[in-house]
PDB file of C-alpha atoms in Angstrom:
ATOM      1  CA  MET H  20       0.297  36.120   8.145  1.00 62.00           C
ATOM      2  CA  SER H  21       2.489  35.337   5.153  1.00 81.00           C
ATOM      3  CA  THR H  22       1.407  36.211   1.655  1.00 91.00           C
ATOM      4  CA  ILE H  23       0.499  33.469  -0.783  1.00 91.00           C
ATOM      5  CA  GLU H  24       3.745  34.092  -2.609  1.00 92.00           C
ATOM      6  CA  GLU H  25       5.789  33.586   0.555  1.00 93.00           C
ATOM      7  CA  ARG H  26       3.923  30.421   1.449  1.00 94.00           C
ATOM      8  CA  VAL H  27       4.374  28.937  -2.027  1.00 94.00           C
ATOM      9  CA  LYS H  28       8.076  29.770  -2.000  1.00 94.00           C
ATOM     10  CA  LYS H  29       8.505  28.231   1.430  1.00 94.00           C
ATOM     11  CA  ILE H  30       6.954  24.986   0.206  1.00 94.00           C
ATOM     12  CA  ILE H  31       9.229  24.940  -2.833  1.00 95.00           C
ATOM     13  CA  VAL H  32      12.297  25.473  -0.651  1.00 94.00           C
ATOM     14  CA  GLU H  33      11.211  22.660   1.659  1.00 91.00           C
ATOM     15  CA  GLN H  34      10.153  20.177  -0.998  1.00 90.00           C
ATOM     16  CA  LEU H  35      13.025  20.625  -3.414  1.00 92.00           C
ATOM     17  CA  GLY H  36      15.712  21.390  -0.867  1.00 91.00           C
ATOM     18  CA  VAL H  37      16.827  24.522  -2.691  1.00 93.00           C
ATOM     19  CA  LYS H  38      17.956  27.912  -1.377  1.00 93.00           C
ATOM     20  CA  GLU H  39      15.429  30.688  -1.065  1.00 92.00           C
ATOM     21  CA  GLU H  40      17.333  32.959  -3.449  1.00 93.00           C
ATOM     22  CA  GLU H  41      17.141  30.297  -6.161  1.00 93.00           C
ATOM     23  CA  VAL H  42      13.347  30.380  -6.079  1.00 94.00           C
ATOM     24  CA  LYS H  43      12.928  33.152  -8.643  1.00 94.00           C
ATOM     25  CA  PRO H  44       9.565  33.631 -10.359  1.00 93.00           C
ATOM     26  CA  GLU H  45      10.812  32.408 -13.731  1.00 94.00           C
ATOM     27  CA  ALA H  46      12.692  29.407 -12.302  1.00 94.00           C
ATOM     28  CA  SER H  47      11.579  26.076 -13.750  1.00 95.00           C
ATOM     29  CA  PHE H  48      11.251  23.238 -11.257  1.00 95.00           C
ATOM     30  CA  GLU H  49      12.755  20.656 -13.560  1.00 93.00           C
ATOM     31  CA  ASN H  50      15.285  22.729 -15.478  1.00 94.00           C
ATOM     32  CA  ASP H  51      16.494  25.169 -12.843  1.00 94.00           C
ATOM     33  CA  LEU H  52      15.672  23.665  -9.472  1.00 94.00           C
ATOM     34  CA  GLY H  53      16.666  20.073 -10.178  1.00 92.00           C
ATOM     35  CA  ALA H  54      13.257  18.495  -9.624  1.00 93.00           C
ATOM     36  CA  ASP H  55      12.386  15.131 -11.158  1.00 91.00           C
ATOM     37  CA  SER H  56       8.844  14.044 -12.010  1.00 88.00           C
ATOM     38  CA  LEU H  57       8.273  12.617  -8.537  1.00 90.00           C
ATOM     39  CA  ASP H  58       9.474  15.865  -6.938  1.00 92.00           C
ATOM     40  CA  THR H  59       6.928  17.857  -8.922  1.00 92.00           C
ATOM     41  CA  VAL H  60       4.146  15.471  -7.925  1.00 91.00           C
ATOM     42  CA  GLU H  61       5.147  15.886  -4.284  1.00 91.00           C
ATOM     43  CA  LEU H  62       5.271  19.633  -4.733  1.00 93.00           C
ATOM     44  CA  VAL H  63       1.746  19.687  -6.107  1.00 93.00           C
ATOM     45  CA  MET H  64       0.575  17.483  -3.226  1.00 91.00           C
ATOM     46  CA  ALA H  65       2.212  19.859  -0.744  1.00 92.00           C
ATOM     47  CA  LEU H  66       0.501  22.831  -2.369  1.00 93.00           C
ATOM     48  CA  GLU H  67      -2.819  21.006  -2.215  1.00 92.00           C
ATOM     49  CA  GLU H  68      -2.325  20.422   1.478  1.00 89.00           C
ATOM     50  CA  GLU H  69      -1.128  23.924   2.356  1.00 92.00           C
ATOM     51  CA  PHE H  70      -3.956  25.649   0.507  1.00 92.00           C
ATOM     52  CA  GLU H  71      -6.635  22.999   1.116  1.00 91.00           C
ATOM     53  CA  THR H  72      -7.486  22.639  -2.519  1.00 90.00           C
ATOM     54  CA  GLU H  73      -7.381  19.858  -5.047  1.00 90.00           C
ATOM     55  CA  ILE H  74      -5.357  20.486  -8.185  1.00 92.00           C
ATOM     56  CA  PRO H  75      -6.640  18.472 -11.171  1.00 92.00           C
ATOM     57  CA  ASP H  76      -4.021  16.595 -13.210  1.00 90.00           C
ATOM     58  CA  GLU H  77      -4.440  18.782 -16.275  1.00 92.00           C
ATOM     59  CA  GLU H  78      -3.820  21.875 -14.152  1.00 91.00           C
ATOM     60  CA  ALA H  79      -0.955  20.281 -12.256  1.00 92.00           C
ATOM     61  CA  GLU H  80       0.841  19.607 -15.538  1.00 91.00           C
ATOM     62  CA  LYS H  81       0.935  23.334 -16.223  1.00 93.00           C
ATOM     63  CA  ILE H  82       2.619  24.150 -12.920  1.00 93.00           C
ATOM     64  CA  LYS H  83       6.195  24.127 -14.112  1.00 94.00           C
ATOM     65  CA  THR H  84       7.677  27.338 -12.744  1.00 95.00           C
ATOM     66  CA  VAL H  85       7.608  29.206  -9.463  1.00 95.00           C
ATOM     67  CA  GLN H  86       5.372  31.896 -10.939  1.00 95.00           C
ATOM     68  CA  SER H  87       2.899  29.373 -12.381  1.00 94.00           C
ATOM     69  CA  ALA H  88       2.531  27.815  -8.922  1.00 95.00           C
ATOM     70  CA  ILE H  89       1.906  31.206  -7.324  1.00 94.00           C
ATOM     71  CA  ASP H  90      -0.570  32.115 -10.066  1.00 93.00           C
ATOM     72  CA  TYR H  91      -2.459  28.864  -9.670  1.00 94.00           C
ATOM     73  CA  VAL H  92      -2.852  29.325  -5.945  1.00 93.00           C
ATOM     74  CA  ASN H  93      -3.827  32.974  -6.326  1.00 91.00           C
ATOM     75  CA  ASN H  94      -6.578  32.008  -8.744  1.00 90.00           C
ATOM     76  CA  HIS H  95      -7.874  28.979  -6.853  1.00 86.00           C
ATOM     77  CA  SER H  96      -7.151  29.436  -3.179  1.00 72.00           C
ATOM     78  CA  ASN H  97      -9.991  29.603  -0.687  1.00 61.00           C
ATOM     79  CA  ASP H  98      -8.181  31.980   1.629  1.00 54.00           C
TER      80      ASP H  98
ATOM     81  CA  MET T   7      12.767  -8.603  20.121  1.00 59.00           C
ATOM     82  CA  GLN T   8      11.391  -5.102  19.564  1.00 70.00           C
ATOM     83  CA  ASN T   9      12.093  -4.300  15.931  1.00 89.00           C
ATOM     84  CA  PHE T  10       9.020  -2.186  15.411  1.00 97.00           C
ATOM     85  CA  GLU T  11       8.943   0.078  18.457  1.00 95.00           C
ATOM     86  CA  ASN T  12       7.041   3.292  17.618  1.00 94.00           C
ATOM     87  CA  LYS T  13       6.011   1.949  14.208  1.00 97.00           C
ATOM     88  CA  VAL T  14       2.432   2.026  13.001  1.00 98.00           C
ATOM     89  CA  ALA T  15       1.345  -0.922  10.857  1.00 98.00           C
ATOM     90  CA  LEU T  16      -1.844  -1.249   8.840  1.00 98.00           C
ATOM     91  CA  ILE T  17      -2.839  -4.781   7.869  1.00 98.00           C
ATOM     92  CA  THR T  18      -5.893  -5.444   5.749  1.00 97.00           C
ATOM     93  CA  GLY T  19      -7.845  -8.653   6.242  1.00 97.00           C
ATOM     94  CA  ALA T  20      -6.444  -9.259   9.712  1.00 97.00           C
ATOM     95  CA  SER T  21      -9.290 -11.073  11.452  1.00 96.00           C
ATOM     96  CA  ARG T  22      -7.954 -14.559  10.784  1.00 95.00           C
ATOM     97  CA  GLY T  23      -5.471 -16.687   8.893  1.00 95.00           C
ATOM     98  CA  ILE T  24      -2.346 -15.099   7.458  1.00 97.00           C
ATOM     99  CA  GLY T  25      -3.412 -11.520   8.249  1.00 98.00           C
ATOM    100  CA  LYS T  26      -3.917 -12.365  11.904  1.00 98.00           C
ATOM    101  CA  ALA T  27      -0.514 -14.055  12.113  1.00 98.00           C
ATOM    102  CA  ILE T  28       1.126 -10.985  10.557  1.00 98.00           C
ATOM    103  CA  ALA T  29      -0.663  -8.657  12.974  1.00 98.00           C
ATOM    104  CA  GLU T  30       0.398 -10.769  15.957  1.00 98.00           C
ATOM    105  CA  ASN T  31       3.988 -10.933  14.783  1.00 98.00           C
ATOM    106  CA  LEU T  32       4.367  -7.175  14.257  1.00 98.00           C
ATOM    107  CA  ALA T  33       2.537  -6.408  17.506  1.00 98.00           C
ATOM    108  CA  SER T  34       4.817  -8.798  19.410  1.00 97.00           C
ATOM    109  CA  GLN T  35       7.768  -6.806  18.089  1.00 97.00           C
ATOM    110  CA  GLY T  36       6.410  -3.541  19.399  1.00 96.00           C
ATOM    111  CA  ALA T  37       4.390  -2.161  16.478  1.00 97.00           C
ATOM    112  CA  LYS T  38       1.091  -0.404  16.965  1.00 97.00           C
ATOM    113  CA  VAL T  39      -1.132  -2.480  14.694  1.00 98.00           C
ATOM    114  CA  ILE T  40      -4.364  -1.515  12.993  1.00 98.00           C
ATOM    115  CA  GLY T  41      -6.056  -4.507  11.428  1.00 98.00           C
ATOM    116  CA  THR T  42      -9.055  -4.302   9.145  1.00 97.00           C
ATOM    117  CA  ALA T  43     -11.904  -6.711   8.556  1.00 97.00           C
ATOM    118  CA  THR T  44     -15.008  -6.442   6.395  1.00 95.00           C
ATOM    119  CA  SER T  45     -17.411  -6.888   9.313  1.00 96.00           C
ATOM    120  CA  ASP T  46     -17.802  -5.268  12.724  1.00 97.00           C
ATOM    121  CA  LYS T  47     -17.563  -8.720  14.217  1.00 97.00           C
ATOM    122  CA  GLY T  48     -14.220  -9.303  12.510  1.00 97.00           C
ATOM    123  CA  ALA T  49     -12.991  -5.899  13.680  1.00 97.00           C
ATOM    124  CA  ALA T  50     -13.999  -6.710  17.248  1.00 97.00           C
ATOM    125  CA  ALA T  51     -12.109  -9.999  17.059  1.00 97.00           C
ATOM    126  CA  ILE T  52      -8.984  -8.123  15.947  1.00 98.00           C
ATOM    127  CA  SER T  53      -9.298  -5.594  18.773  1.00 98.00           C
ATOM    128  CA  GLU T  54      -9.616  -8.482  21.187  1.00 97.00           C
ATOM    129  CA  TYR T  55      -6.486 -10.371  20.164  1.00 97.00           C
ATOM    130  CA  LEU T  56      -4.428  -7.188  19.777  1.00 97.00           C
ATOM    131  CA  GLY T  57      -5.397  -5.813  23.168  1.00 97.00           C
ATOM    132  CA  SER T  58      -3.354  -2.704  23.959  1.00 96.00           C
ATOM    133  CA  ASN T  59      -1.158  -3.220  20.874  1.00 96.00           C
ATOM    134  CA  GLY T  60      -3.678  -1.750  18.453  1.00 97.00           C
ATOM    135  CA  GLU T  61      -7.209  -2.144  17.227  1.00 97.00           C
ATOM    136  CA  GLY T  62      -9.468  -3.651  14.619  1.00 97.00           C
ATOM    137  CA  LEU T  63     -11.483  -1.528  12.213  1.00 97.00           C
ATOM    138  CA  ALA T  64     -14.321  -2.489   9.887  1.00 96.00           C
ATOM    139  CA  LEU T  65     -13.344  -1.538   6.349  1.00 95.00           C
ATOM    140  CA  ASP T  66     -14.444  -2.596   2.907  1.00 93.00           C
ATOM    141  CA  VAL T  67     -11.213  -2.070   0.958  1.00 91.00           C
ATOM    142  CA  THR T  68     -13.149  -1.746  -2.303  1.00 91.00           C
ATOM    143  CA  ASP T  69     -15.059   1.287  -1.006  1.00 91.00           C
ATOM    144  CA  ALA T  70     -12.774   4.176  -1.987  1.00 88.00           C
ATOM    145  CA  GLU T  71     -14.526   6.810   0.063  1.00 89.00           C
ATOM    146  CA  SER T  72     -14.600   5.018   3.396  1.00 91.00           C
ATOM    147  CA  LEU T  73     -11.026   3.923   2.706  1.00 93.00           C
ATOM    148  CA  GLN T  74      -9.820   7.531   2.473  1.00 91.00           C
ATOM    149  CA  GLN T  75     -11.642   8.426   5.661  1.00 93.00           C
ATOM    150  CA  THR T  76     -10.335   5.407   7.532  1.00 94.00           C
ATOM    151  CA  ILE T  77      -6.720   6.168   6.582  1.00 95.00           C
ATOM    152  CA  LYS T  78      -7.198   9.772   7.713  1.00 93.00           C
ATOM    153  CA  ASP T  79      -8.678   8.647  11.010  1.00 94.00           C
ATOM    154  CA  ILE T  80      -5.835   6.208  11.620  1.00 96.00           C
ATOM    155  CA  GLU T  81      -3.181   8.823  10.883  1.00 94.00           C
ATOM    156  CA  LYS T  82      -4.902  11.300  13.155  1.00 94.00           C
ATOM    157  CA  LYS T  83      -5.043   8.846  16.025  1.00 95.00           C
ATOM    158  CA  TYR T  84      -1.775   6.947  15.647  1.00 95.00           C
ATOM    159  CA  GLY T  85       0.372   9.062  13.328  1.00 94.00           C
ATOM    160  CA  SER T  86       1.582   8.264   9.873  1.00 93.00           C
ATOM    161  CA  ILE T  87       1.535   4.637   8.762  1.00 97.00           C
ATOM    162  CA  ASP T  88       5.030   3.113   8.567  1.00 98.00           C
ATOM    163  CA  ILE T  89       4.175  -0.401   7.460  1.00 98.00           C
ATOM    164  CA  LEU T  90       1.351  -1.389   5.126  1.00 98.00           C
ATOM    165  CA  VAL T  91       0.483  -5.017   4.545  1.00 98.00           C
ATOM    166  CA  ASN T  92      -2.108  -5.608   1.839  1.00 98.00           C
ATOM    167  CA  ASN T  93      -3.370  -8.994   2.831  1.00 98.00           C
ATOM    168  CA  ALA T  94      -7.143  -8.841   2.320  1.00 96.00           C
ATOM    169  CA  GLY T  95      -8.141 -11.298  -0.353  1.00 96.00           C
ATOM    170  CA  ILE T  96     -11.051 -13.396  -1.520  1.00 96.00           C
ATOM    171  CA  THR T  97     -11.604 -16.322  -3.851  1.00 95.00           C
ATOM    172  CA  ARG T  98     -14.480 -16.990  -6.254  1.00 96.00           C
ATOM    173  CA  ASP T  99     -13.296 -20.182  -7.896  1.00 95.00           C
ATOM    174  CA  ASN T 100     -14.771 -21.516 -11.076  1.00 96.00           C
ATOM    175  CA  LEU T 101     -13.469 -23.043 -14.262  1.00 97.00           C
ATOM    176  CA  MET T 102     -12.719 -20.277 -16.698  1.00 97.00           C
ATOM    177  CA  MET T 103     -15.440 -21.219 -19.162  1.00 96.00           C
ATOM    178  CA  ARG T 104     -18.006 -21.222 -16.372  1.00 97.00           C
ATOM    179  CA  MET T 105     -16.739 -18.125 -14.581  1.00 98.00           C
ATOM    180  CA  LYS T 106     -19.254 -15.305 -14.267  1.00 98.00           C
ATOM    181  CA  ASP T 107     -18.262 -11.693 -14.809  1.00 98.00           C
ATOM    182  CA  ASP T 108     -19.126 -10.889 -11.222  1.00 98.00           C
ATOM    183  CA  GLU T 109     -16.820 -13.642  -9.953  1.00 98.00           C
ATOM    184  CA  TRP T 110     -14.021 -12.185 -12.023  1.00 98.00           C
ATOM    185  CA  ASP T 111     -14.786  -8.601 -10.992  1.00 98.00           C
ATOM    186  CA  ALA T 112     -15.118  -9.344  -7.283  1.00 98.00           C
ATOM    187  CA  VAL T 113     -11.703 -10.998  -7.088  1.00 98.00           C
ATOM    188  CA  LEU T 114      -9.935  -8.385  -9.216  1.00 98.00           C
ATOM    189  CA  ASN T 115     -11.537  -5.568  -7.223  1.00 97.00           C
ATOM    190  CA  THR T 116     -10.644  -6.876  -3.793  1.00 97.00           C
ATOM    191  CA  ASN T 117      -7.313  -8.548  -4.525  1.00 98.00           C
ATOM    192  CA  LEU T 118      -5.797  -6.081  -6.983  1.00 98.00           C
ATOM    193  CA  SER T 119      -7.674  -2.774  -7.453  1.00 98.00           C
ATOM    194  CA  ALA T 120      -8.097  -2.255  -3.720  1.00 97.00           C
ATOM    195  CA  VAL T 121      -4.345  -2.645  -3.223  1.00 98.00           C
ATOM    196  CA  PHE T 122      -3.765   0.246  -5.617  1.00 98.00           C
ATOM    197  CA  LYS T 123      -6.242   2.369  -3.690  1.00 96.00           C
ATOM    198  CA  VAL T 124      -4.866   1.546  -0.250  1.00 97.00           C
ATOM    199  CA  CYS T 125      -1.274   2.126  -1.405  1.00 97.00           C
ATOM    200  CA  LYS T 126      -2.217   5.455  -2.926  1.00 94.00           C
ATOM    201  CA  ALA T 127      -3.889   6.601   0.260  1.00 93.00           C
ATOM    202  CA  VAL T 128      -1.022   5.517   2.493  1.00 96.00           C
ATOM    203  CA  VAL T 129       2.053   6.354   0.410  1.00 95.00           C
ATOM    204  CA  ARG T 130       1.666  10.088   0.806  1.00 89.00           C
ATOM    205  CA  GLY T 131       2.666  10.012   4.457  1.00 91.00           C
ATOM    206  CA  MET T 132       5.526   7.642   3.665  1.00 94.00           C
ATOM    207  CA  MET T 133       6.817   9.969   0.937  1.00 92.00           C
ATOM    208  CA  LYS T 134       6.881  12.847   3.378  1.00 88.00           C
ATOM    209  CA  ARG T 135       8.849  10.926   5.948  1.00 90.00           C
ATOM    210  CA  ARG T 136      11.147   9.392   3.353  1.00 92.00           C
ATOM    211  CA  ASN T 137      10.498   6.005   4.862  1.00 96.00           C
ATOM    212  CA  GLY T 138       7.980   3.225   4.452  1.00 98.00           C
ATOM    213  CA  ARG T 139       7.401  -0.473   3.950  1.00 98.00           C
ATOM    214  CA  ILE T 140       4.681  -1.886   1.737  1.00 98.00           C
ATOM    215  CA  ILE T 141       4.218  -5.642   1.585  1.00 98.00           C
ATOM    216  CA  ASN T 142       1.620  -7.127  -0.725  1.00 98.00           C
ATOM    217  CA  ILE T 143       0.475 -10.679  -0.174  1.00 98.00           C
ATOM    218  CA  SER T 144       0.560 -12.413  -3.533  1.00 98.00           C
ATOM    219  CA  SER T 145       0.349 -16.174  -4.020  1.00 98.00           C
ATOM    220  CA  VAL T 146       2.313 -19.026  -5.519  1.00 96.00           C
ATOM    221  CA  VAL T 147      -0.539 -19.564  -7.995  1.00 96.00           C
ATOM    222  CA  GLY T 148       0.114 -16.098  -9.436  1.00 97.00           C
ATOM    223  CA  THR T 149       3.335 -17.641 -10.719  1.00 97.00           C
ATOM    224  CA  THR T 150       2.311 -21.238 -11.395  1.00 96.00           C
ATOM    225  CA  GLY T 151      -1.366 -20.895 -12.315  1.00 96.00           C
ATOM    226  CA  ASN T 152      -4.071 -23.064 -10.838  1.00 93.00           C
ATOM    227  CA  PRO T 153      -7.120 -24.462 -12.588  1.00 93.00           C
ATOM    228  CA  GLY T 154     -10.368 -22.936 -11.376  1.00 95.00           C
ATOM    229  CA  GLN T 155      -8.663 -19.722 -10.343  1.00 97.00           C
ATOM    230  CA  VAL T 156      -8.044 -17.578 -13.428  1.00 98.00           C
ATOM    231  CA  ASN T 157      -9.358 -14.555 -11.522  1.00 98.00           C
ATOM    232  CA  TYR T 158      -7.293 -15.181  -8.389  1.00 98.00           C
ATOM    233  CA  CYS T 159      -4.147 -16.050 -10.347  1.00 98.00           C
ATOM    234  CA  ALA T 160      -4.494 -12.941 -12.521  1.00 98.00           C
ATOM    235  CA  ALA T 161      -4.934 -10.686  -9.499  1.00 98.00           C
ATOM    236  CA  LYS T 162      -2.035 -12.246  -7.580  1.00 98.00           C
ATOM    237  CA  ALA T 163       0.292 -12.049 -10.593  1.00 98.00           C
ATOM    238  CA  GLY T 164      -0.932  -8.482 -11.081  1.00 98.00           C
ATOM    239  CA  LEU T 165       0.273  -7.610  -7.590  1.00 98.00           C
ATOM    240  CA  VAL T 166       3.805  -8.633  -8.522  1.00 98.00           C
ATOM    241  CA  GLY T 167       3.896  -6.273 -11.506  1.00 98.00           C
ATOM    242  CA  PHE T 168       2.196  -3.538  -9.530  1.00 98.00           C
ATOM    243  CA  SER T 169       4.749  -3.863  -6.742  1.00 98.00           C
ATOM    244  CA  LYS T 170       7.706  -3.716  -9.132  1.00 98.00           C
ATOM    245  CA  ALA T 171       6.428  -0.583 -10.868  1.00 98.00           C
ATOM    246  CA  MET T 172       5.560   1.156  -7.623  1.00 98.00           C
ATOM    247  CA  ALA T 173       8.893   0.095  -6.129  1.00 98.00           C
ATOM    248  CA  LYS T 174      10.701   1.907  -8.944  1.00 97.00           C
ATOM    249  CA  GLU T 175       8.629   5.039  -8.451  1.00 96.00           C
ATOM    250  CA  VAL T 176       9.157   5.413  -4.714  1.00 96.00           C
ATOM    251  CA  ALA T 177      12.558   3.784  -4.088  1.00 97.00           C
ATOM    252  CA  ALA T 178      14.311   7.162  -3.997  1.00 94.00           C
ATOM    253  CA  ARG T 179      12.058   8.133  -1.094  1.00 94.00           C
ATOM    254  CA  GLY T 180      13.165   5.306   1.161  1.00 96.00           C
ATOM    255  CA  ILE T 181      10.009   3.292   0.569  1.00 98.00           C
ATOM    256  CA  THR T 182      10.192  -0.376  -0.363  1.00 98.00           C
ATOM    257  CA  VAL T 183       7.408  -2.336  -2.046  1.00 98.00           C
ATOM    258  CA  ASN T 184       7.639  -6.101  -2.019  1.00 98.00           C
ATOM    259  CA  CYS T 185       5.481  -9.199  -2.229  1.00 98.00           C
ATOM    260  CA  VAL T 186       5.296 -12.331  -0.178  1.00 98.00           C
ATOM    261  CA  ALA T 187       3.857 -15.234  -2.135  1.00 98.00           C
ATOM    262  CA  PRO T 188       2.488 -17.942   0.155  1.00 97.00           C
ATOM    263  CA  GLY T 189       2.124 -21.484  -1.032  1.00 95.00           C
ATOM    264  CA  PHE T 190      -0.424 -23.835   0.466  1.00 92.00           C
ATOM    265  CA  ILE T 191      -1.052 -22.461   3.946  1.00 93.00           C
ATOM    266  CA  ASP T 192      -3.364 -23.885   6.557  1.00 90.00           C
ATOM    267  CA  THR T 193      -6.144 -21.260   6.622  1.00 88.00           C
ATOM    268  CA  ASP T 194      -9.897 -21.023   6.120  1.00 85.00           C
ATOM    269  CA  MET T 195      -9.265 -20.017   2.505  1.00 77.00           C
ATOM    270  CA  THR T 196      -7.379 -23.205   1.635  1.00 80.00           C
ATOM    271  CA  LYS T 197      -9.899 -25.291   3.586  1.00 83.00           C
ATOM    272  CA  SER T 198     -12.468 -24.244   0.993  1.00 79.00           C
ATOM    273  CA  LEU T 199     -10.512 -25.773  -1.892  1.00 78.00           C
ATOM    274  CA  ASN T 200     -11.994 -29.021  -3.151  1.00 83.00           C
ATOM    275  CA  ASP T 201     -10.297 -32.384  -2.589  1.00 84.00           C
ATOM    276  CA  GLU T 202      -9.083 -32.619  -6.157  1.00 84.00           C
ATOM    277  CA  GLN T 203      -7.387 -29.223  -5.941  1.00 79.00           C
ATOM    278  CA  LYS T 204      -5.897 -30.069  -2.550  1.00 80.00           C
ATOM    279  CA  GLN T 205      -4.507 -33.414  -3.683  1.00 82.00           C
ATOM    280  CA  ALA T 206      -2.956 -31.915  -6.797  1.00 78.00           C
ATOM    281  CA  ILE T 207      -1.235 -29.230  -4.751  1.00 75.00           C
ATOM    282  CA  PHE T 208      -0.257 -31.538  -1.921  1.00 81.00           C
ATOM    283  CA  ASP T 209       1.497 -33.983  -4.246  1.00 87.00           C
ATOM    284  CA  ASN T 210       3.834 -31.175  -5.207  1.00 88.00           C
ATOM    285  CA  ILE T 211       5.029 -29.877  -1.852  1.00 93.00           C
ATOM    286  CA  PRO T 212       8.541 -31.188  -1.140  1.00 93.00           C
ATOM    287  CA  ALA T 213       8.225 -30.146   2.505  1.00 92.00           C
ATOM    288  CA  ALA T 214       5.307 -32.621   2.633  1.00 86.00           C
ATOM    289  CA  ARG T 215       3.167 -30.430   4.868  1.00 88.00           C
ATOM    290  CA  LEU T 216       1.025 -27.334   4.808  1.00 91.00           C
ATOM    291  CA  GLY T 217       2.598 -24.035   5.695  1.00 95.00           C
ATOM    292  CA  GLU T 218       1.646 -22.228   8.889  1.00 96.00           C
ATOM    293  CA  PRO T 219       0.356 -18.640   8.822  1.00 97.00           C
ATOM    294  CA  ARG T 220       3.198 -17.642  11.175  1.00 97.00           C
ATOM    295  CA  GLU T 221       5.690 -18.774   8.536  1.00 98.00           C
ATOM    296  CA  ILE T 222       4.265 -16.189   6.154  1.00 98.00           C
ATOM    297  CA  ALA T 223       4.254 -13.606   8.938  1.00 98.00           C
ATOM    298  CA  ALA T 224       7.978 -14.174   9.500  1.00 98.00           C
ATOM    299  CA  ALA T 225       8.765 -13.269   5.876  1.00 98.00           C
ATOM    300  CA  VAL T 226       6.536 -10.192   6.084  1.00 98.00           C
ATOM    301  CA  ALA T 227       8.206  -9.091   9.316  1.00 98.00           C
ATOM    302  CA  PHE T 228      11.605  -9.407   7.678  1.00 98.00           C
ATOM    303  CA  LEU T 229      10.590  -7.241   4.713  1.00 98.00           C
ATOM    304  CA  ALA T 230       9.109  -4.713   7.140  1.00 98.00           C
ATOM    305  CA  SER T 231      12.330  -4.517   9.148  1.00 97.00           C
ATOM    306  CA  GLU T 232      15.141  -1.969   8.861  1.00 95.00           C
ATOM    307  CA  GLY T 233      17.415  -4.745   7.650  1.00 95.00           C
ATOM    308  CA  ALA T 234      15.399  -5.122   4.448  1.00 97.00           C
ATOM    309  CA  ALA T 235      15.836  -1.491   3.386  1.00 97.00           C
ATOM    310  CA  TYR T 236      17.708  -2.404   0.191  1.00 98.00           C
ATOM    311  CA  ILE T 237      15.243  -5.061  -0.963  1.00 98.00           C
ATOM    312  CA  THR T 238      12.507  -3.698  -3.185  1.00 98.00           C
ATOM    313  CA  GLY T 239      10.323  -4.902  -6.050  1.00 98.00           C
ATOM    314  CA  GLU T 240      11.054  -8.440  -4.900  1.00 98.00           C
ATOM    315  CA  THR T 241       8.790 -11.400  -4.240  1.00 98.00           C
ATOM    316  CA  ILE T 242       9.648 -13.852  -1.480  1.00 98.00           C
ATOM    317  CA  HIS T 243       8.083 -17.246  -2.088  1.00 98.00           C
ATOM    318  CA  VAL T 244       7.191 -19.148   1.055  1.00 98.00           C
ATOM    319  CA  ASN T 245       5.868 -22.477  -0.138  1.00 97.00           C
ATOM    320  CA  GLY T 246       7.845 -25.436   1.190  1.00 96.00           C
ATOM    321  CA  GLY T 247       9.550 -25.916  -2.151  1.00 96.00           C
ATOM    322  CA  MET T 248       6.300 -26.218  -4.087  1.00 93.00           C
ATOM    323  CA  ALA T 249       7.544 -23.765  -6.711  1.00 94.00           C
ATOM    324  CA  MET T 250      11.102 -22.504  -6.997  1.00 95.00           C
ATOM    325  CA  VAL T 251      11.337 -19.362  -9.063  1.00 90.00           C
TER     326      VAL T 251
END
């Protein structure tokens, strides 16, 4: 069973089409990983699906870096 | 011709008229078609004419909750939806000064707000697969206006703007969003227009005849095809020359 961190990173790699080594904790989706606004929406939707949770818009807006995504899931995941 | 082999198409308001013609066209080209109707009877009629090519489902498009569930059920059974045709529409005609709020609300809810909700529910799967076709059925009167139909005209014009904005949002994901705007087509809906309305419209059709539902279906099928991949945010008017825009 993968850790939450591994699962989040895997989703980021898949959604944004980036290399695993680029997905550093401090990396910003838009500034470092080349995501546009639609990419980040898709990323949030993918996280929602993977972790069976619903991320409210005001929370989703704060998910801008790899670490913030991991933190959100850690704090809100059901598993 | 089998343009839509292995494609799943969802068509709202498919029990009769234009929706039925669209469903029959796509099914004849190999698509698995799910058609919706507001009543169980309508759904049964769809299942009957589709036979093994798909099925009819009872769905009130304005009911957000049952909509979500229905889309989920469809995707579970048939796979992700490739082609969405928002065709369900109603009229509640009245002169503007006499129009009741509920007549306005009913038409805006079914003809415009529901399209937003259905698109939102369906587009997720299309985004994932980087492919999808959304065709919204507008109307010539959304462009020209028609007395007695401020609600219908507003909703149908609204679809054009909606489609353009959505088209821009999802174009990079291989999804196209277009409208087909029928003119005066021989359906139950146009039968309910009064003689004055009919005469006024009829005087202005250069083709000098009503359109057939299958002539709308042909335009929809084109926009749904692979060949139309580079057309998005567009409205195709199918009206016998009644309005050229």
